[in-house]
Amino acid sequence: MSAALLERPLPSGKGDAAPFWQAVREGRIVLPRCPACDNFVFPPRPHCPICHGRHLDWVEVSGRAHVYTATVVHRATHPWFMDKTPYVYALVELAEGVRLPTQIVGIPPEEVEIGLEVEPVFERVDDTHTLLLFRPAGPAGG
Ligand SMILES: [Zn+2]
């Protein structure tokens, strides 16, 4: 197996989503929102798909979210994940309605349920990569 296949697949951090990944590196979540029609635009792109507005504002959000759907991965689809199974691949829905693909950590996979309240975990990989994962939310206000 080639060495490249054993490297962790990581987002490039470039392109339309660059401000998103920059914020994640800083431990924050920002999303593009169209000021003309007030819709969040995700995944990030150069213009609003609803009203075709070309100016988008990047807005910081709280990260409060719940599990929209989830699956337990037992068979890795990339060699790097082979010894990481089982893990939970999920879509979480932020309070703002945006759904993010992510991984749920800090809980046994079989205990992850749809609707579970979660909070962000910023996992620093190296100087240029930080991943946005989620874990069960702590007590309210905590
Ligand atoms: Zn718009």
CSV table of N, CA and C and ligand atoms in Angstrom, one decimal:
chain,number,residue,atom,x,y,z
A,1,MET,N,0.9,-1.2,0.0
A,1,MET,CA,0.0,0.0,0.0
A,1,MET,C,0.9,1.2,0.0
A,2,SER,N,0.6,2.2,-0.8
A,2,SER,CA,1.4,3.4,-0.9
A,2,SER,C,1.3,4.3,0.3
A,3,ALA,N,2.4,5.0,0.6
A,3,ALA,CA,2.4,5.9,1.7
A,3,ALA,C,1.3,6.9,1.7
A,4,ALA,N,1.0,7.4,0.5
A,4,ALA,CA,0.0,8.4,0.3
A,4,ALA,C,-1.4,7.9,0.9
A,5,LEU,N,-1.6,6.6,0.7
A,5,LEU,CA,-2.9,6.1,1.1
A,5,LEU,C,-3.0,6.0,2.6
A,6,LEU,N,-1.8,6.0,3.3
A,6,LEU,CA,-1.8,5.9,4.7
A,6,LEU,C,-1.9,7.2,5.4
A,7,GLU,N,-1.9,8.3,4.6
A,7,GLU,CA,-2.0,9.6,5.2
A,7,GLU,C,-3.5,9.9,5.4
A,8,ARG,N,-3.7,10.7,6.5
A,8,ARG,CA,-5.1,11.0,6.8
A,8,ARG,C,-5.7,11.9,5.7
A,9,PRO,N,-6.8,11.6,5.2
A,9,PRO,CA,-7.4,12.6,4.2
A,9,PRO,C,-7.9,13.8,5.0
A,10,LEU,N,-7.5,15.0,4.4
A,10,LEU,CA,-7.8,16.2,5.1
A,10,LEU,C,-8.3,17.2,4.1
A,11,PRO,N,-9.2,18.2,4.6
A,11,PRO,CA,-9.7,19.2,3.7
A,11,PRO,C,-8.5,20.1,3.2
A,12,SER,N,-8.6,20.6,2.0
A,12,SER,CA,-7.5,21.5,1.5
A,12,SER,C,-7.5,22.8,2.2
A,13,GLY,N,-8.7,23.3,2.7
A,13,GLY,CA,-8.7,24.6,3.4
A,13,GLY,C,-8.7,25.7,2.4
A,14,LYS,N,-8.8,25.4,1.1
A,14,LYS,CA,-8.7,26.4,0.1
A,14,LYS,C,-10.1,26.6,-0.6
A,15,GLY,N,-10.2,27.5,-1.5
A,15,GLY,CA,-11.4,27.7,-2.3
A,15,GLY,C,-12.5,28.4,-1.5
A,16,ASP,N,-13.7,28.2,-1.9
A,16,ASP,CA,-14.9,28.9,-1.3
A,16,ASP,C,-15.0,28.7,0.2
A,17,ALA,N,-14.5,27.6,0.7
A,17,ALA,CA,-14.7,27.3,2.1
A,17,ALA,C,-13.5,27.8,2.9
A,18,ALA,N,-12.5,28.5,2.3
A,18,ALA,CA,-11.3,28.9,3.1
A,18,ALA,C,-11.6,29.6,4.4
A,19,PRO,N,-12.6,30.6,4.3
A,19,PRO,CA,-12.9,31.3,5.6
A,19,PRO,C,-13.4,30.4,6.7
A,20,PHE,N,-14.2,29.4,6.3
A,20,PHE,CA,-14.7,28.4,7.2
A,20,PHE,C,-13.6,27.7,7.9
A,21,TRP,N,-12.6,27.2,7.1
A,21,TRP,CA,-11.5,26.4,7.7
A,21,TRP,C,-10.6,27.3,8.5
A,22,GLN,N,-10.4,28.5,8.1
A,22,GLN,CA,-9.6,29.4,8.9
A,22,GLN,C,-10.2,29.7,10.3
A,23,ALA,N,-11.5,29.9,10.3
A,23,ALA,CA,-12.2,30.0,11.6
A,23,ALA,C,-12.1,28.8,12.4
A,24,VAL,N,-12.3,27.6,11.8
A,24,VAL,CA,-12.1,26.4,12.6
A,24,VAL,C,-10.8,26.3,13.2
A,25,ARG,N,-9.7,26.7,12.5
A,25,ARG,CA,-8.4,26.7,13.1
A,25,ARG,C,-8.3,27.6,14.3
A,26,GLU,N,-9.2,28.6,14.3
A,26,GLU,CA,-9.2,29.5,15.5
A,26,GLU,C,-10.2,29.1,16.5
A,27,GLY,N,-10.8,27.9,16.4
A,27,GLY,CA,-11.8,27.5,17.3
A,27,GLY,C,-13.2,28.1,17.2
A,28,ARG,N,-13.5,28.6,16.0
A,28,ARG,CA,-14.8,29.2,15.8
A,28,ARG,C,-15.5,28.6,14.6
A,29,ILE,N,-16.8,28.8,14.5
A,29,ILE,CA,-17.5,28.4,13.3
A,29,ILE,C,-18.1,29.6,12.7
A,30,VAL,N,-17.8,29.8,11.4
A,30,VAL,CA,-18.4,30.9,10.6
A,30,VAL,C,-19.1,30.3,9.4
A,31,LEU,N,-20.2,30.9,9.0
A,31,LEU,CA,-21.0,30.4,7.8
A,31,LEU,C,-21.3,31.6,7.0
A,32,PRO,N,-21.3,31.4,5.6
A,32,PRO,CA,-21.7,32.4,4.7
A,32,PRO,C,-23.2,32.6,4.8
A,33,ARG,N,-23.6,33.9,4.9
A,33,ARG,CA,-25.1,34.2,4.9
A,33,ARG,C,-25.3,35.3,3.9
A,34,CYS,N,-26.4,35.1,3.1
A,34,CYS,CA,-26.7,36.1,2.1
A,34,CYS,C,-27.6,37.2,2.8
A,35,PRO,N,-27.0,38.5,2.8
A,35,PRO,CA,-27.8,39.6,3.4
A,35,PRO,C,-29.0,40.0,2.6
A,36,ALA,N,-29.1,39.6,1.3
A,36,ALA,CA,-30.3,40.0,0.5
A,36,ALA,C,-31.5,39.2,0.9
A,37,CYS,N,-31.3,37.9,1.1
A,37,CYS,CA,-32.4,37.0,1.4
A,37,CYS,C,-32.3,36.3,2.8
A,38,ASP,N,-31.2,36.6,3.5
A,38,ASP,CA,-31.1,36.1,4.9
A,38,ASP,C,-30.9,34.6,5.0
A,39,ASN,N,-30.5,33.9,3.9
A,39,ASN,CA,-30.3,32.5,3.9
A,39,ASN,C,-28.8,32.1,4.1
A,40,PHE,N,-28.6,31.1,5.0
A,40,PHE,CA,-27.2,30.6,5.0
A,40,PHE,C,-26.9,29.8,3.8
A,41,VAL,N,-25.7,29.9,3.3
A,41,VAL,CA,-25.3,29.2,2.1
A,41,VAL,C,-24.2,28.2,2.4
A,42,PHE,N,-24.6,26.9,2.4
A,42,PHE,CA,-23.6,25.9,2.8
A,42,PHE,C,-23.9,24.6,2.0
A,43,PRO,N,-22.9,24.0,1.4
A,43,PRO,CA,-21.5,24.3,1.4
A,43,PRO,C,-21.3,25.7,0.8
A,44,PRO,N,-20.2,26.4,1.3
A,44,PRO,CA,-19.9,27.7,0.8
A,44,PRO,C,-19.7,27.7,-0.7
A,45,ARG,N,-20.2,28.8,-1.3
A,45,ARG,CA,-20.0,29.0,-2.8
A,45,ARG,C,-20.0,30.5,-3.0
A,46,PRO,N,-19.6,30.9,-4.2
A,46,PRO,CA,-19.4,32.3,-4.5
A,46,PRO,C,-20.6,33.2,-4.5
A,47,HIS,N,-21.8,32.6,-4.7
A,47,HIS,CA,-23.0,33.4,-4.7
A,47,HIS,C,-24.2,32.6,-4.0
A,48,CYS,N,-25.3,33.3,-3.8
A,48,CYS,CA,-26.4,32.7,-3.1
A,48,CYS,C,-27.2,31.9,-4.1
A,49,PRO,N,-27.5,30.6,-3.8
A,49,PRO,CA,-28.3,29.8,-4.7
A,49,PRO,C,-29.7,30.1,-4.7
A,50,ILE,N,-30.2,30.9,-3.7
A,50,ILE,CA,-31.6,31.2,-3.6
A,50,ILE,C,-31.9,32.5,-4.5
A,51,CYS,N,-31.2,33.6,-4.2
A,51,CYS,CA,-31.5,34.8,-4.9
A,51,CYS,C,-30.4,35.3,-5.9
A,52,HIS,N,-29.3,34.5,-6.0
A,52,HIS,CA,-28.2,34.8,-6.8
A,52,HIS,C,-27.4,36.0,-6.4
A,53,GLY,N,-27.6,36.4,-5.2
A,53,GLY,CA,-26.8,37.6,-4.6
A,53,GLY,C,-25.4,37.2,-4.7
A,54,ARG,N,-24.5,38.2,-5.0
A,54,ARG,CA,-23.1,37.9,-5.1
A,54,ARG,C,-22.3,38.3,-3.9
A,55,HIS,N,-22.9,39.0,-2.9
A,55,HIS,CA,-22.2,39.3,-1.7
A,55,HIS,C,-22.7,38.5,-0.6
A,56,LEU,N,-21.8,37.8,0.1
A,56,LEU,CA,-22.1,37.0,1.2
A,56,LEU,C,-21.3,37.4,2.4
A,57,ASP,N,-22.0,37.5,3.6
A,57,ASP,CA,-21.3,37.8,4.8
A,57,ASP,C,-21.0,36.6,5.5
A,58,TRP,N,-19.8,36.5,6.2
A,58,TRP,CA,-19.4,35.4,7.0
A,58,TRP,C,-19.9,35.7,8.5
A,59,VAL,N,-20.7,34.9,9.0
A,59,VAL,CA,-21.3,35.1,10.3
A,59,VAL,C,-20.9,34.0,11.3
A,60,GLU,N,-20.5,34.4,12.5
A,60,GLU,CA,-20.1,33.5,13.5
A,60,GLU,C,-21.4,32.9,14.1
A,61,VAL,N,-21.4,31.6,14.3
A,61,VAL,CA,-22.5,30.9,14.9
A,61,VAL,C,-22.0,30.2,16.2
A,62,SER,N,-23.0,29.8,17.0
A,62,SER,CA,-22.7,29.2,18.3
A,62,SER,C,-22.1,27.8,18.3
A,63,GLY,N,-22.5,27.0,17.3
A,63,GLY,CA,-22.1,25.6,17.2
A,63,GLY,C,-23.0,24.7,17.9
A,64,ARG,N,-24.1,25.3,18.5
A,64,ARG,CA,-25.1,24.4,19.1
A,64,ARG,C,-25.8,23.6,18.0
A,65,ALA,N,-25.9,22.3,18.2
A,65,ALA,CA,-26.4,21.5,17.1
A,65,ALA,C,-27.0,20.2,17.7
A,66,HIS,N,-27.7,19.5,16.8
A,66,HIS,CA,-28.2,18.1,17.2
A,66,HIS,C,-27.9,17.2,16.0
A,67,VAL,N,-27.8,15.9,16.4
A,67,VAL,CA,-27.6,14.9,15.3
A,67,VAL,C,-28.8,14.8,14.4
A,68,TYR,N,-28.6,15.1,13.2
A,68,TYR,CA,-29.7,15.0,12.2
A,68,TYR,C,-29.9,13.5,11.7
A,69,THR,N,-28.7,12.9,11.4
A,69,THR,CA,-28.7,11.5,11.1
A,69,THR,C,-27.3,11.0,11.3
A,70,ALA,N,-27.2,9.7,11.5
A,70,ALA,CA,-25.8,9.1,11.8
A,70,ALA,C,-25.8,7.7,11.4
A,71,THR,N,-24.6,7.3,11.1
A,71,THR,CA,-24.3,5.8,10.9
A,71,THR,C,-23.0,5.4,11.5
A,72,VAL,N,-23.0,4.2,12.0
A,72,VAL,CA,-21.7,3.6,12.5
A,72,VAL,C,-21.0,3.0,11.4
A,73,VAL,N,-19.7,3.4,11.2
A,73,VAL,CA,-18.9,2.9,10.2
A,73,VAL,C,-18.1,1.7,10.8
A,74,HIS,N,-18.3,0.6,10.2
A,74,HIS,CA,-17.5,-0.6,10.7
A,74,HIS,C,-16.4,-1.0,9.6
A,75,ARG,N,-16.7,-0.6,8.4
A,75,ARG,CA,-15.7,-1.0,7.3
A,75,ARG,C,-15.2,0.3,6.7
A,76,ALA,N,-13.9,0.6,6.9
A,76,ALA,CA,-13.4,1.9,6.5
A,76,ALA,C,-13.4,2.0,5.0
A,77,THR,N,-13.7,3.2,4.5
A,77,THR,CA,-13.7,3.4,3.0
A,77,THR,C,-12.4,4.1,2.6
A,78,HIS,N,-11.5,4.3,3.5
A,78,HIS,CA,-10.1,4.8,3.2
A,78,HIS,C,-9.1,4.1,4.2
A,79,PRO,N,-8.0,3.8,3.7
A,79,PRO,CA,-7.0,3.0,4.5
A,79,PRO,C,-6.7,3.6,5.8
A,80,TRP,N,-6.6,5.0,5.9
A,80,TRP,CA,-6.3,5.6,7.1
A,80,TRP,C,-7.2,5.3,8.2
A,81,PHE,N,-8.5,5.0,7.9
A,81,PHE,CA,-9.5,4.8,8.9
A,81,PHE,C,-9.6,3.3,9.3
A,82,MET,N,-8.8,2.5,8.7
A,82,MET,CA,-8.9,1.0,9.0
A,82,MET,C,-8.9,0.6,10.4
A,83,ASP,N,-7.9,1.3,11.2
A,83,ASP,CA,-7.9,0.9,12.6
A,83,ASP,C,-8.6,1.9,13.5
A,84,LYS,N,-9.5,2.7,12.9
A,84,LYS,CA,-10.3,3.7,13.6
A,84,LYS,C,-11.7,3.2,13.8
A,85,THR,N,-12.1,2.1,13.2
A,85,THR,CA,-13.5,1.7,13.3
A,85,THR,C,-13.7,1.0,14.6
A,86,PRO,N,-15.0,0.9,15.1
A,86,PRO,CA,-16.1,1.6,14.5
A,86,PRO,C,-16.1,3.1,14.9
A,87,TYR,N,-16.6,4.0,14.0
A,87,TYR,CA,-16.7,5.4,14.4
A,87,TYR,C,-18.0,5.9,13.8
A,88,VAL,N,-18.5,7.0,14.2
A,88,VAL,CA,-19.8,7.5,13.9
A,88,VAL,C,-19.6,8.7,12.8
A,89,TYR,N,-20.2,8.5,11.7
A,89,TYR,CA,-20.2,9.5,10.6
A,89,TYR,C,-21.7,10.1,10.7
A,90,ALA,N,-21.7,11.4,10.8
A,90,ALA,CA,-23.1,12.0,11.0
A,90,ALA,C,-23.3,13.3,10.2
A,91,LEU,N,-24.5,13.6,10.1
A,91,LEU,CA,-24.9,15.0,9.7
A,91,LEU,C,-25.4,15.6,10.9
A,92,VAL,N,-24.8,16.7,11.3
A,92,VAL,CA,-25.4,17.5,12.5
A,92,VAL,C,-26.1,18.7,11.9
A,93,GLU,N,-27.2,19.1,12.5
A,93,GLU,CA,-27.9,20.3,12.1
A,93,GLU,C,-27.7,21.4,13.2
A,94,LEU,N,-27.0,22.4,12.7
A,94,LEU,CA,-26.8,23.6,13.6
A,94,LEU,C,-28.1,24.3,13.9
A,95,ALA,N,-28.1,25.0,15.0
A,95,ALA,CA,-29.3,25.8,15.4
A,95,ALA,C,-29.8,26.7,14.3
A,96,GLU,N,-28.8,27.1,13.4
A,96,GLU,CA,-29.2,28.0,12.3
A,96,GLU,C,-29.8,27.2,11.1
A,97,GLY,N,-29.9,25.9,11.2
A,97,GLY,CA,-30.5,25.1,10.2
A,97,GLY,C,-29.5,24.5,9.2
A,98,VAL,N,-28.2,24.8,9.2
A,98,VAL,CA,-27.3,24.3,8.3
A,98,VAL,C,-26.8,22.9,8.8
A,99,ARG,N,-26.7,22.0,7.8
A,99,ARG,CA,-26.3,20.6,8.2
A,99,ARG,C,-24.9,20.4,7.7
A,100,LEU,N,-24.0,19.9,8.7
A,100,LEU,CA,-22.6,19.6,8.4
A,100,LEU,C,-22.3,18.1,8.5
A,101,PRO,N,-21.5,17.6,7.5
A,101,PRO,CA,-21.0,16.2,7.7
A,101,PRO,C,-19.9,16.3,8.7
A,102,THR,N,-19.9,15.3,9.6
A,102,THR,CA,-18.8,15.3,10.6
A,102,THR,C,-18.7,14.0,11.3
A,103,GLN,N,-18.0,13.9,12.4
A,103,GLN,CA,-17.9,12.7,13.1
A,103,GLN,C,-18.3,13.0,14.6
A,104,ILE,N,-19.0,12.1,15.2
A,104,ILE,CA,-19.4,12.2,16.6
A,104,ILE,C,-18.3,11.5,17.5
A,105,VAL,N,-17.8,12.2,18.4
A,105,VAL,CA,-16.7,11.6,19.3
A,105,VAL,C,-17.2,11.7,20.7
A,106,GLY,N,-16.4,11.0,21.6
A,106,GLY,CA,-16.7,11.2,23.1
A,106,GLY,C,-17.9,10.4,23.6
A,107,ILE,N,-18.4,9.5,22.8
A,107,ILE,CA,-19.5,8.7,23.2
A,107,ILE,C,-19.4,7.3,22.5
A,108,PRO,N,-19.8,6.2,23.1
A,108,PRO,CA,-19.7,4.9,22.4
A,108,PRO,C,-20.6,5.0,21.1
A,109,PRO,N,-20.2,4.5,20.0
A,109,PRO,CA,-21.0,4.7,18.8
A,109,PRO,C,-22.4,4.2,18.9
A,110,GLU,N,-22.7,3.1,19.6
A,110,GLU,CA,-24.0,2.6,19.7
A,110,GLU,C,-24.9,3.5,20.5
A,111,GLU,N,-24.4,4.5,21.2
A,111,GLU,CA,-25.2,5.4,22.0
A,111,GLU,C,-25.6,6.7,21.3
A,112,VAL,N,-25.1,6.9,20.1
A,112,VAL,CA,-25.5,8.1,19.3
A,112,VAL,C,-26.9,7.9,18.8
A,113,GLU,N,-27.7,8.9,19.0
A,113,GLU,CA,-29.1,8.8,18.6
A,113,GLU,C,-29.4,10.1,17.8
A,114,ILE,N,-30.4,9.9,16.9
A,114,ILE,CA,-30.9,11.1,16.2
A,114,ILE,C,-31.5,12.0,17.2
A,115,GLY,N,-31.2,13.3,17.1
A,115,GLY,CA,-31.7,14.3,18.0
A,115,GLY,C,-30.8,14.6,19.2
A,116,LEU,N,-29.7,13.8,19.4
A,116,LEU,CA,-28.8,14.0,20.4
A,116,LEU,C,-28.2,15.4,20.3
A,117,GLU,N,-28.2,16.2,21.4
A,117,GLU,CA,-27.6,17.5,21.4
A,117,GLU,C,-26.1,17.4,21.4
A,118,VAL,N,-25.4,18.1,20.6
A,118,VAL,CA,-24.0,18.1,20.5
A,118,VAL,C,-23.4,19.4,20.4
A,119,GLU,N,-22.1,19.5,20.7
A,119,GLU,CA,-21.3,20.7,20.7
A,119,GLU,C,-20.0,20.5,19.9
A,120,PRO,N,-19.4,21.5,19.4
A,120,PRO,CA,-18.2,21.4,18.5
A,120,PRO,C,-17.0,21.0,19.3
A,121,VAL,N,-16.1,20.2,18.7
A,121,VAL,CA,-14.8,19.8,19.1
A,121,VAL,C,-13.8,20.2,18.0
A,122,PHE,N,-12.9,21.0,18.3
A,122,PHE,CA,-11.9,21.5,17.3
A,122,PHE,C,-10.6,20.6,17.5
A,123,GLU,N,-10.5,19.7,16.6
A,123,GLU,CA,-9.3,18.7,16.7
A,123,GLU,C,-8.2,19.2,15.8
A,124,ARG,N,-7.1,19.8,16.5
A,124,ARG,CA,-6.0,20.2,15.7
A,124,ARG,C,-5.2,19.1,15.2
A,125,VAL,N,-4.9,19.0,13.9
A,125,VAL,CA,-4.2,17.9,13.3
A,125,VAL,C,-2.7,18.3,13.2
A,126,ASP,N,-2.5,19.5,12.6
A,126,ASP,CA,-1.2,20.1,12.5
A,126,ASP,C,-1.3,21.6,12.3
A,127,ASP,N,-0.2,22.3,11.9
A,127,ASP,CA,-0.3,23.7,11.8
A,127,ASP,C,-1.3,24.3,10.8
A,128,THR,N,-1.7,23.5,9.8
A,128,THR,CA,-2.6,24.0,8.8
A,128,THR,C,-3.9,23.3,8.8
A,129,HIS,N,-4.1,22.3,9.6
A,129,HIS,CA,-5.4,21.6,9.6
A,129,HIS,C,-6.0,21.4,11.0
A,130,THR,N,-7.2,21.9,11.1
A,130,THR,CA,-8.0,21.6,12.3
A,130,THR,C,-9.3,21.1,11.8
A,131,LEU,N,-9.8,20.0,12.4
A,131,LEU,CA,-11.1,19.4,12.0
A,131,LEU,C,-12.2,19.8,12.9
A,132,LEU,N,-13.4,19.9,12.4
A,132,LEU,CA,-14.6,20.2,13.2
A,132,LEU,C,-15.4,18.9,13.5
A,133,LEU,N,-15.3,18.4,14.7
A,133,LEU,CA,-16.0,17.2,15.1
A,133,LEU,C,-17.0,17.7,16.1
A,134,PHE,N,-17.9,16.7,16.6
A,134,PHE,CA,-18.9,17.1,17.6
A,134,PHE,C,-18.9,16.0,18.6
A,135,ARG,N,-19.3,16.4,19.9
A,135,ARG,CA,-19.4,15.5,21.0
A,135,ARG,C,-20.7,15.8,21.7
A,136,PRO,N,-21.2,14.9,22.5
A,136,PRO,CA,-22.4,15.2,23.3
A,136,PRO,C,-22.3,16.5,24.0
A,137,ALA,N,-23.3,17.4,24.0
A,137,ALA,CA,-23.3,18.6,24.7
A,137,ALA,C,-23.3,18.4,26.2
A,138,GLY,N,-22.5,19.3,26.9
A,138,GLY,CA,-22.5,19.2,28.3
A,138,GLY,C,-23.8,19.8,28.9
A,139,PRO,N,-23.9,19.8,30.2
A,139,PRO,CA,-25.1,20.4,30.9
A,139,PRO,C,-25.3,21.8,30.4
A,140,ALA,N,-26.6,22.2,30.4
A,140,ALA,CA,-27.0,23.5,29.9
A,140,ALA,C,-26.1,24.6,30.6
A,141,GLY,N,-25.6,25.5,29.8
A,141,GLY,CA,-24.8,26.5,30.4
A,141,GLY,C,-23.4,26.1,30.7
A,142,GLY,N,-23.0,24.8,30.5
A,142,GLY,CA,-21.7,24.4,30.8
A,142,GLY,C,-20.8,24.3,29.6
B,1,ZN,ZN,-29.8,35.3,-1.2
